[in-house]
XYZ file of C-alpha atoms in Angstrom:
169
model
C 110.649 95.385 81.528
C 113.661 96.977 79.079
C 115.160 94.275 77.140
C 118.385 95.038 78.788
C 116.929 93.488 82.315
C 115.733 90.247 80.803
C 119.056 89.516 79.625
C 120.772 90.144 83.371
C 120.893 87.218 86.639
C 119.012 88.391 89.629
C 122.073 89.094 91.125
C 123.436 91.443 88.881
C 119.881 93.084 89.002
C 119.334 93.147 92.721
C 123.496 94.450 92.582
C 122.161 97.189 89.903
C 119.088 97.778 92.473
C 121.358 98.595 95.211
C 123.592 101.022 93.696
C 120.979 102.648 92.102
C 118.709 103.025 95.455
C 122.288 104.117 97.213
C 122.662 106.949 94.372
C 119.250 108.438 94.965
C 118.103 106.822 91.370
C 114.745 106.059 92.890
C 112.497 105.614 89.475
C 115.666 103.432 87.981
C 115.807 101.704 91.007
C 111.757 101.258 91.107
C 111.955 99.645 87.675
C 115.036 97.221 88.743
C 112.860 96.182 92.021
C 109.723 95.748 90.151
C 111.757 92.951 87.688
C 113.010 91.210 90.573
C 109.733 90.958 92.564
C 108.323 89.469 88.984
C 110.984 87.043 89.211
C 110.484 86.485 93.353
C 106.557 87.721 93.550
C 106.592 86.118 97.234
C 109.960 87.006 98.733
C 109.535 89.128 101.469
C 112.293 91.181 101.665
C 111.627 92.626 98.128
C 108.102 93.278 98.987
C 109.173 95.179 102.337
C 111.565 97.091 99.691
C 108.517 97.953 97.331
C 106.088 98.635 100.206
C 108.479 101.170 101.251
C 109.488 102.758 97.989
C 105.741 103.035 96.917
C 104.839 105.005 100.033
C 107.538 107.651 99.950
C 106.992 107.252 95.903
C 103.765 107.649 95.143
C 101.952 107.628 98.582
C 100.544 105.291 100.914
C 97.669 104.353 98.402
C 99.939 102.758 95.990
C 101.705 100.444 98.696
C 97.697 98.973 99.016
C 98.702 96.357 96.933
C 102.035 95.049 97.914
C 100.986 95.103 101.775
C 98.058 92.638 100.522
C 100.768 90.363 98.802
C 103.016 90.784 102.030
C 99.365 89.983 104.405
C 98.731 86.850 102.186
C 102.141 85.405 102.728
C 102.861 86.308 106.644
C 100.586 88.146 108.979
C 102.246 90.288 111.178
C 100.845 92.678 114.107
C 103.117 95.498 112.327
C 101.690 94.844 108.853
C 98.528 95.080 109.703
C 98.988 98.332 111.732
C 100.693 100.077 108.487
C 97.027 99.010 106.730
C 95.287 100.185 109.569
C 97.549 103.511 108.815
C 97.029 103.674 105.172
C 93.484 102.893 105.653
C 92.404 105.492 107.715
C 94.339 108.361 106.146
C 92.784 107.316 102.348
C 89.183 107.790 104.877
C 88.391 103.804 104.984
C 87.517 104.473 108.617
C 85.369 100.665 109.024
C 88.711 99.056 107.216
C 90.914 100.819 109.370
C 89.234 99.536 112.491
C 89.358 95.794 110.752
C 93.475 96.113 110.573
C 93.886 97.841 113.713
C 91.651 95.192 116.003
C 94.016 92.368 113.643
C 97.123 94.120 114.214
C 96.337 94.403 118.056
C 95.314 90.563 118.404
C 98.573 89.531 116.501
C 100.405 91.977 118.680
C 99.690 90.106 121.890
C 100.786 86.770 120.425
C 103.328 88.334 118.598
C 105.908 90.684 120.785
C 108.909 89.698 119.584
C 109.003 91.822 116.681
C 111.272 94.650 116.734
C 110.308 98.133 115.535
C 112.168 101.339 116.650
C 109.122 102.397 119.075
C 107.179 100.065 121.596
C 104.483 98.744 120.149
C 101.916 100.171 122.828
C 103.070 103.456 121.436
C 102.435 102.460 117.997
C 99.360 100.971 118.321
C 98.262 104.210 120.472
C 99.138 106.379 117.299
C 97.420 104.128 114.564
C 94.262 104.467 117.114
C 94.272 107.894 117.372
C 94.663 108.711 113.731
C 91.545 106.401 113.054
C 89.729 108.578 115.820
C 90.884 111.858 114.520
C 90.214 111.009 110.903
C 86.392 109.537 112.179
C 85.824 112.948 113.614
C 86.964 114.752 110.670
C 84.971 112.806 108.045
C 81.790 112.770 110.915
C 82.286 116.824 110.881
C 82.650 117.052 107.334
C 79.033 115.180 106.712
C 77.070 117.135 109.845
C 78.565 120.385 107.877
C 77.500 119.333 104.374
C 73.953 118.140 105.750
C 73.379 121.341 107.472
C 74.510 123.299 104.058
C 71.481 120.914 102.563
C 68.889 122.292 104.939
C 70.408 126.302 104.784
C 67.852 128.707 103.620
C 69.369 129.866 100.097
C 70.660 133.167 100.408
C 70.054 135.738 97.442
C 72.074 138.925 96.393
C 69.154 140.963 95.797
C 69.397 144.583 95.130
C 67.624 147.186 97.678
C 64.063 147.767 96.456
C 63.999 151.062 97.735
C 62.722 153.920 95.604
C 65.554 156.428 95.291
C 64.587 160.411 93.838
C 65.531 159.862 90.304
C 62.203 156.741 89.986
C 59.701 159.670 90.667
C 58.675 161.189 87.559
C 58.805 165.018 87.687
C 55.578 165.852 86.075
């Protein structure tokens, strides 16, 4: 972190944060979050913040590690459907499957949780993808192991004698 963060309170930081995420400062803002989530590594609505700025940042690869943080310290039906999500679009198919059947489990015990769609429709989605991406990854082998058993093709010339090969004597 810039020397200029140490020396600030975590409000004037998360304050800083704000404005700066407002203002469409993202990487400033990035940098302000990451000094506050060293300061609060388990508090959840800083980790929700970085989960969601590393997605739309970087990708849903690089928000692996905070929804592992955010798993450890609450497990929620909807937290384990964005893994299921991230999972199966990095190809993780068999990991995938492992969030989805925990996010569907918690789900039942767990309804109260709002999210802007119903759940059912949610869940339906995640499912799908993982389906979709299992068919695209099951083509993609069948088509490379029946490139591996292709006769090789050649780009040979015609063999055919043509006038000017007969000698003239």
């Amino acid at each position: 972190m810039s020397n200029v963060l140490l020396h600030k309170s975590p409000d004037n930081i998360f304050t800083a944060y704000q404005r700066l995420r407002e203002n469409g400062n993202y990487k400033k803002a990035h940098r302000y979050l990451l000094s506050l989530l060293s300061e609060f590594p388990n508090d959840i609505y800083f980790l929700e913040e970085m989960i969601d700025f590393s997605m739309n940042l970087n990708g849903p690869e690089s928000a692996r590690k905070w929804l592992k943080k955010i798993i450890t310290i609450r497990s929620s039906w909807f937290d384990h459907m964005i893994f299921a999500k991230i999972e199966a679009e990095a190809g993780n198919i068999n990991m995938a499957k492992k969030y989805f059947d925990k996010a569907k489990t918690l789900q039942a015990i767990q309804p109260l949780i709002k999210t802007n769609a119903k759940p059912k429709e949610l869940l339906r989605g995640i499912e799908d993808l993982i389906r979709h991406k299992e068919l695209v990854l099951h083509h993609a082998a069948e088509k490379k192991k029946d490139k591996i058993y292709e006769p090789l093709k050649t780009d040979r010339k015609s063999t055919r004698l043509n006038s000017s090969h007969i000698p003239l004597s």
